[in-house]
Amino acid sequence: MIRYKLYQDKRKGSATKDKWYARAVHETMTFDEFITHLATHHCAFSESAIRGVLIETENCLRELLLEGKAVHLDDLGIFRIGLKTTPADSV
């Protein structure tokens, strides 16, 4: 179940003023807490093995993203670099 809160747009001049929308609510889990959680799911691997695999996954993912590749991990998502920019008067 996804936890969420409802918010009403109160911004003056907004095209969606007074409309309602949902925003996901979450709590952050640390890397160590995540590893412990994974290990408790009838996993055949130790916490140190899980930690090693996740650290190598992070390192490889960063390397591939910086090479301009997108990485698709089934059922987890597609990881790719994104940019958000603002207009400039010149290059």
mmCIF file of N, CA and C in Angstrom:
data_model
loop_
_atom_site.group_PDB
_atom_site.id
_atom_site.type_symbol
_atom_site.label_atom_id
_atom_site.label_comp_id
_atom_site.label_asym_id
_atom_site.label_seq_id
_atom_site.Cartn_x
_atom_site.Cartn_y
_atom_site.Cartn_z
ATOM 1 N N MET A 1 0.846 -1.179 0.000
ATOM 2 C CA MET A 1 0.000 0.000 0.000
ATOM 3 C C MET A 1 0.890 1.240 0.000
ATOM 4 N N ILE A 2 0.589 2.179 -0.852
ATOM 5 C CA ILE A 2 1.346 3.425 -0.922
ATOM 6 C C ILE A 2 0.729 4.429 0.039
ATOM 7 N N ARG A 3 1.577 4.992 0.898
ATOM 8 C CA ARG A 3 1.105 6.016 1.831
ATOM 9 C C ARG A 3 1.196 7.372 1.137
ATOM 10 N N TYR A 4 0.196 8.228 1.384
ATOM 11 C CA TYR A 4 0.181 9.535 0.738
ATOM 12 C C TYR A 4 -0.549 10.543 1.609
ATOM 13 N N LYS A 5 -0.313 11.824 1.306
ATOM 14 C CA LYS A 5 -1.030 12.933 1.920
ATOM 15 C C LYS A 5 -1.690 13.718 0.806
ATOM 16 N N LEU A 6 -2.818 14.319 1.109
ATOM 17 C CA LEU A 6 -3.512 15.156 0.142
ATOM 18 C C LEU A 6 -3.146 16.620 0.371
ATOM 19 N N TYR A 7 -2.929 17.329 -0.717
ATOM 20 C CA TYR A 7 -2.568 18.741 -0.665
ATOM 21 C C TYR A 7 -3.476 19.527 -1.590
ATOM 22 N N GLN A 8 -3.754 20.774 -1.210
ATOM 23 C CA GLN A 8 -4.531 21.658 -2.064
ATOM 24 C C GLN A 8 -3.611 22.764 -2.567
ATOM 25 N N ASP A 9 -3.678 23.032 -3.857
ATOM 26 C CA ASP A 9 -2.861 24.078 -4.470
ATOM 27 C C ASP A 9 -3.420 25.431 -4.054
ATOM 28 N N LYS A 10 -2.637 26.189 -3.308
ATOM 29 C CA LYS A 10 -3.066 27.501 -2.823
ATOM 30 C C LYS A 10 -2.291 28.638 -3.489
ATOM 31 N N ARG A 11 -1.509 28.336 -4.535
ATOM 32 C CA ARG A 11 -0.692 29.359 -5.184
ATOM 33 C C ARG A 11 -1.559 30.335 -5.970
ATOM 34 N N LYS A 12 -1.321 31.609 -5.731
ATOM 35 C CA LYS A 12 -2.057 32.640 -6.467
ATOM 36 C C LYS A 12 -1.658 32.591 -7.931
ATOM 37 N N GLY A 13 -2.626 32.681 -8.814
ATOM 38 C CA GLY A 13 -2.363 32.689 -10.248
ATOM 39 C C GLY A 13 -2.086 31.321 -10.847
ATOM 40 N N SER A 14 -2.114 30.278 -10.047
ATOM 41 C CA SER A 14 -1.852 28.932 -10.552
ATOM 42 C C SER A 14 -3.038 28.441 -11.374
ATOM 43 N N ALA A 15 -2.745 27.744 -12.450
ATOM 44 C CA ALA A 15 -3.808 27.169 -13.286
ATOM 45 C C ALA A 15 -4.567 26.080 -12.539
ATOM 46 N N THR A 16 -3.966 25.544 -11.491
ATOM 47 C CA THR A 16 -4.618 24.469 -10.717
ATOM 48 C C THR A 16 -4.967 24.922 -9.296
ATOM 49 N N LYS A 17 -5.115 26.245 -9.114
ATOM 50 C CA LYS A 17 -5.451 26.779 -7.785
ATOM 51 C C LYS A 17 -6.714 26.111 -7.246
ATOM 52 N N ASP A 18 -6.654 25.751 -5.983
ATOM 53 C CA ASP A 18 -7.737 25.103 -5.236
ATOM 54 C C ASP A 18 -7.978 23.647 -5.637
ATOM 55 N N LYS A 19 -7.190 23.105 -6.550
ATOM 56 C CA LYS A 19 -7.299 21.679 -6.898
ATOM 57 C C LYS A 19 -6.530 20.868 -5.870
ATOM 58 N N TRP A 20 -6.932 19.612 -5.720
ATOM 59 C CA TRP A 20 -6.306 18.706 -4.765
ATOM 60 C C TRP A 20 -5.428 17.704 -5.505
ATOM 61 N N TYR A 21 -4.345 17.312 -4.865
ATOM 62 C CA TYR A 21 -3.467 16.287 -5.428
ATOM 63 C C TYR A 21 -2.807 15.514 -4.292
ATOM 64 N N ALA A 22 -2.274 14.367 -4.624
ATOM 65 C CA ALA A 22 -1.639 13.505 -3.628
ATOM 66 C C ALA A 22 -0.130 13.596 -3.755
ATOM 67 N N ARG A 23 0.542 13.428 -2.637
ATOM 68 C CA ARG A 23 1.998 13.390 -2.605
ATOM 69 C C ARG A 23 2.397 12.184 -1.750
ATOM 70 N N ALA A 24 3.305 11.365 -2.277
ATOM 71 C CA ALA A 24 3.732 10.172 -1.556
ATOM 72 C C ALA A 24 4.443 10.553 -0.258
ATOM 73 N N VAL A 25 4.206 9.763 0.776
ATOM 74 C CA VAL A 25 4.863 9.938 2.069
ATOM 75 C C VAL A 25 5.796 8.749 2.258
ATOM 76 N N HIS A 26 7.005 9.015 2.685
ATOM 77 C CA HIS A 26 7.958 7.927 2.876
ATOM 78 C C HIS A 26 8.881 8.219 4.048
ATOM 79 N N GLU A 27 9.528 7.200 4.515
ATOM 80 C CA GLU A 27 10.599 7.356 5.488
ATOM 81 C C GLU A 27 11.848 6.745 4.871
ATOM 82 N N THR A 28 12.978 7.340 5.120
ATOM 83 C CA THR A 28 14.215 6.889 4.504
ATOM 84 C C THR A 28 14.843 5.764 5.314
ATOM 85 N N MET A 29 15.236 4.711 4.619
ATOM 86 C CA MET A 29 15.922 3.576 5.224
ATOM 87 C C MET A 29 17.409 3.688 4.874
ATOM 88 N N THR A 30 18.274 3.478 5.838
ATOM 89 C CA THR A 30 19.704 3.556 5.567
ATOM 90 C C THR A 30 20.159 2.330 4.781
ATOM 91 N N PHE A 31 21.343 2.425 4.211
ATOM 92 C CA PHE A 31 21.926 1.309 3.464
ATOM 93 C C PHE A 31 22.052 0.082 4.366
ATOM 94 N N ASP A 32 22.544 0.270 5.590
ATOM 95 C CA ASP A 32 22.688 -0.860 6.529
ATOM 96 C C ASP A 32 21.339 -1.477 6.882
ATOM 97 N N GLU A 33 20.331 -0.651 7.086
ATOM 98 C CA GLU A 33 18.994 -1.170 7.385
ATOM 99 C C GLU A 33 18.447 -1.969 6.206
ATOM 100 N N PHE A 34 18.703 -1.492 4.993
ATOM 101 C CA PHE A 34 18.248 -2.199 3.796
ATOM 102 C C PHE A 34 18.920 -3.562 3.679
ATOM 103 N N ILE A 35 20.211 -3.623 3.915
ATOM 104 C CA ILE A 35 20.943 -4.895 3.861
ATOM 105 C C ILE A 35 20.391 -5.870 4.895
ATOM 106 N N THR A 36 20.177 -5.397 6.106
ATOM 107 C CA THR A 36 19.614 -6.252 7.161
ATOM 108 C C THR A 36 18.240 -6.747 6.750
ATOM 109 N N HIS A 37 17.439 -5.881 6.175
ATOM 110 C CA HIS A 37 16.100 -6.260 5.711
ATOM 111 C C HIS A 37 16.190 -7.349 4.634
ATOM 112 N N LEU A 38 17.082 -7.160 3.657
ATOM 113 C CA LEU A 38 17.258 -8.173 2.606
ATOM 114 C C LEU A 38 17.660 -9.524 3.202
ATOM 115 N N ALA A 39 18.572 -9.494 4.145
ATOM 116 C CA ALA A 39 19.082 -10.737 4.735
ATOM 117 C C ALA A 39 18.020 -11.490 5.524
ATOM 118 N N THR A 40 16.976 -10.796 5.974
ATOM 119 C CA THR A 40 15.927 -11.460 6.759
ATOM 120 C C THR A 40 14.875 -12.139 5.894
ATOM 121 N N HIS A 41 14.983 -12.018 4.575
ATOM 122 C CA HIS A 41 13.996 -12.606 3.668
ATOM 123 C C HIS A 41 14.430 -13.986 3.183
ATOM 124 N N HIS A 42 14.725 -14.869 4.123
ATOM 125 C CA HIS A 42 15.113 -16.243 3.815
ATOM 126 C C HIS A 42 16.197 -16.276 2.743
ATOM 127 N N CYS A 43 17.156 -15.397 2.896
ATOM 128 C CA CYS A 43 18.224 -15.242 1.917
ATOM 129 C C CYS A 43 19.375 -16.185 2.255
ATOM 130 N N ALA A 44 19.944 -16.795 1.234
ATOM 131 C CA ALA A 44 21.064 -17.716 1.433
ATOM 132 C C ALA A 44 22.392 -16.976 1.565
ATOM 133 N N PHE A 45 22.373 -15.670 1.383
ATOM 134 C CA PHE A 45 23.606 -14.894 1.410
ATOM 135 C C PHE A 45 23.733 -14.128 2.715
ATOM 136 N N SER A 46 24.972 -13.944 3.154
ATOM 137 C CA SER A 46 25.226 -13.198 4.377
ATOM 138 C C SER A 46 25.068 -11.700 4.115
ATOM 139 N N GLU A 47 24.976 -10.947 5.208
ATOM 140 C CA GLU A 47 24.879 -9.497 5.059
ATOM 141 C C GLU A 47 26.116 -8.936 4.359
ATOM 142 N N SER A 48 27.286 -9.507 4.625
ATOM 143 C CA SER A 48 28.506 -8.992 3.983
ATOM 144 C C SER A 48 28.506 -9.293 2.480
ATOM 145 N N ALA A 49 27.980 -10.440 2.064
ATOM 146 C CA ALA A 49 27.891 -10.766 0.637
ATOM 147 C C ALA A 49 26.905 -9.826 -0.058
ATOM 148 N N ILE A 50 25.779 -9.581 0.588
ATOM 149 C CA ILE A 50 24.775 -8.663 0.032
ATOM 150 C C ILE A 50 25.377 -7.265 -0.095
ATOM 151 N N ARG A 51 26.082 -6.823 0.945
ATOM 152 C CA ARG A 51 26.713 -5.502 0.934
ATOM 153 C C ARG A 51 27.684 -5.396 -0.239
ATOM 154 N N GLY A 52 28.515 -6.422 -0.446
ATOM 155 C CA GLY A 52 29.492 -6.419 -1.527
ATOM 156 C C GLY A 52 28.840 -6.334 -2.896
ATOM 157 N N VAL A 53 27.795 -7.105 -3.104
ATOM 158 C CA VAL A 53 27.094 -7.092 -4.395
ATOM 159 C C VAL A 53 26.461 -5.723 -4.637
ATOM 160 N N LEU A 54 25.837 -5.138 -3.615
ATOM 161 C CA LEU A 54 25.193 -3.836 -3.797
ATOM 162 C C LEU A 54 26.212 -2.727 -4.043
ATOM 163 N N ILE A 55 27.342 -2.780 -3.373
ATOM 164 C CA ILE A 55 28.380 -1.767 -3.591
ATOM 165 C C ILE A 55 28.931 -1.882 -5.006
ATOM 166 N N GLU A 56 29.181 -3.092 -5.480
ATOM 167 C CA GLU A 56 29.659 -3.274 -6.853
ATOM 168 C C GLU A 56 28.599 -2.859 -7.871
ATOM 169 N N THR A 57 27.335 -3.127 -7.553
ATOM 170 C CA THR A 57 26.241 -2.701 -8.430
ATOM 171 C C THR A 57 26.232 -1.183 -8.541
ATOM 172 N N GLU A 58 26.365 -0.506 -7.422
ATOM 173 C CA GLU A 58 26.402 0.955 -7.417
ATOM 174 C C GLU A 58 27.576 1.483 -8.241
ATOM 175 N N ASN A 59 28.750 0.904 -8.040
ATOM 176 C CA ASN A 59 29.941 1.343 -8.781
ATOM 177 C C ASN A 59 29.780 1.151 -10.280
ATOM 178 N N CYS A 60 29.298 -0.013 -10.682
ATOM 179 C CA CYS A 60 29.108 -0.300 -12.109
ATOM 180 C C CYS A 60 28.009 0.561 -12.708
ATOM 181 N N LEU A 61 26.939 0.753 -11.984
ATOM 182 C CA LEU A 61 25.833 1.576 -12.466
ATOM 183 C C LEU A 61 26.312 3.008 -12.707
ATOM 184 N N ARG A 62 27.058 3.563 -11.754
ATOM 185 C CA ARG A 62 27.591 4.917 -11.912
ATOM 186 C C ARG A 62 28.492 4.998 -13.145
ATOM 187 N N GLU A 63 29.374 4.011 -13.311
ATOM 188 C CA GLU A 63 30.281 3.978 -14.462
ATOM 189 C C GLU A 63 29.502 3.979 -15.783
ATOM 190 N N LEU A 64 28.500 3.123 -15.882
ATOM 191 C CA LEU A 64 27.723 3.013 -17.118
ATOM 192 C C LEU A 64 26.895 4.264 -17.390
ATOM 193 N N LEU A 65 26.327 4.846 -16.352
ATOM 194 C CA LEU A 65 25.548 6.072 -16.526
ATOM 195 C C LEU A 65 26.437 7.207 -17.025
ATOM 196 N N LEU A 66 27.643 7.304 -16.483
ATOM 197 C CA LEU A 66 28.561 8.354 -16.920
ATOM 198 C C LEU A 66 29.061 8.128 -18.343
ATOM 199 N N GLU A 67 28.929 6.900 -18.851
ATOM 200 C CA GLU A 67 29.263 6.601 -20.244
ATOM 201 C C GLU A 67 28.078 6.880 -21.179
ATOM 202 N N GLY A 68 26.982 7.363 -20.612
ATOM 203 C CA GLY A 68 25.814 7.690 -21.423
ATOM 204 C C GLY A 68 24.880 6.526 -21.669
ATOM 205 N N LYS A 69 25.024 5.454 -20.932
ATOM 206 C CA LYS A 69 24.158 4.291 -21.110
ATOM 207 C C LYS A 69 22.979 4.360 -20.133
ATOM 208 N N ALA A 70 21.864 3.774 -20.527
ATOM 209 C CA ALA A 70 20.735 3.552 -19.629
ATOM 210 C C ALA A 70 20.787 2.083 -19.219
ATOM 211 N N VAL A 71 20.497 1.807 -17.962
ATOM 212 C CA VAL A 71 20.564 0.440 -17.451
ATOM 213 C C VAL A 71 19.170 0.027 -16.992
ATOM 214 N N HIS A 72 18.649 -1.046 -17.608
ATOM 215 C CA HIS A 72 17.327 -1.555 -17.272
ATOM 216 C C HIS A 72 17.489 -2.749 -16.339
ATOM 217 N N LEU A 73 17.004 -2.612 -15.113
ATOM 218 C CA LEU A 73 17.006 -3.716 -14.148
ATOM 219 C C LEU A 73 15.565 -4.187 -14.023
ATOM 220 N N ASP A 74 15.306 -5.387 -14.517
ATOM 221 C CA ASP A 74 13.941 -5.922 -14.544
ATOM 222 C C ASP A 74 13.223 -5.688 -13.215
ATOM 223 N N ASP A 75 11.982 -5.241 -13.310
ATOM 224 C CA ASP A 75 11.084 -5.022 -12.181
ATOM 225 C C ASP A 75 11.565 -3.961 -11.187
ATOM 226 N N LEU A 76 12.729 -3.359 -11.437
ATOM 227 C CA LEU A 76 13.217 -2.304 -10.552
ATOM 228 C C LEU A 76 13.109 -0.943 -11.232
ATOM 229 N N GLY A 77 13.497 -0.887 -12.492
ATOM 230 C CA GLY A 77 13.390 0.367 -13.219
ATOM 231 C C GLY A 77 14.502 0.533 -14.227
ATOM 232 N N ILE A 78 14.440 1.650 -14.927
ATOM 233 C CA ILE A 78 15.480 2.007 -15.882
ATOM 234 C C ILE A 78 16.224 3.199 -15.292
ATOM 235 N N PHE A 79 17.522 3.049 -15.156
ATOM 236 C CA PHE A 79 18.359 4.104 -14.611
ATOM 237 C C PHE A 79 19.040 4.814 -15.769
ATOM 238 N N ARG A 80 18.940 6.140 -15.787
ATOM 239 C CA ARG A 80 19.586 6.929 -16.832
ATOM 240 C C ARG A 80 19.837 8.323 -16.281
ATOM 241 N N ILE A 81 20.774 9.007 -16.897
ATOM 242 C CA ILE A 81 21.090 10.372 -16.495
ATOM 243 C C ILE A 81 19.999 11.302 -17.014
ATOM 244 N N GLY A 82 19.621 12.259 -16.205
ATOM 245 C CA GLY A 82 18.663 13.267 -16.619
ATOM 246 C C GLY A 82 19.195 14.653 -16.282
ATOM 247 N N LEU A 83 18.774 15.617 -17.038
ATOM 248 C CA LEU A 83 19.172 17.000 -16.801
ATOM 249 C C LEU A 83 17.942 17.885 -16.713
ATOM 250 N N LYS A 84 18.027 18.865 -15.857
ATOM 251 C CA LYS A 84 17.005 19.893 -15.798
ATOM 252 C C LYS A 84 17.750 21.210 -15.956
ATOM 253 N N THR A 85 17.393 21.956 -16.974
ATOM 254 C CA THR A 85 18.124 23.176 -17.265
ATOM 255 C C THR A 85 17.191 24.381 -17.358
ATOM 256 N N THR A 86 17.798 25.539 -17.338
ATOM 257 C CA THR A 86 17.061 26.769 -17.561
ATOM 258 C C THR A 86 17.642 27.444 -18.798
ATOM 259 N N PRO A 87 16.869 28.266 -19.478
ATOM 260 C CA PRO A 87 17.352 28.920 -20.691
ATOM 261 C C PRO A 87 18.538 29.841 -20.415
ATOM 262 N N ALA A 88 19.403 29.953 -21.396
ATOM 263 C CA ALA A 88 20.555 30.849 -21.307
ATOM 264 C C ALA A 88 20.537 31.784 -22.507
ATOM 265 N N ASP A 89 21.072 32.980 -22.327
ATOM 266 C CA ASP A 89 21.124 33.952 -23.410
ATOM 267 C C ASP A 89 22.145 33.592 -24.466
ATOM 268 N N SER A 90 23.177 32.833 -24.067
ATOM 269 C CA SER A 90 24.205 32.433 -25.025
ATOM 270 C C SER A 90 24.792 31.087 -24.607
ATOM 271 N N VAL A 91 25.613 30.546 -25.496
ATOM 272 C CA VAL A 91 26.244 29.252 -25.247
ATOM 273 C C VAL A 91 27.494 29.435 -24.429
#
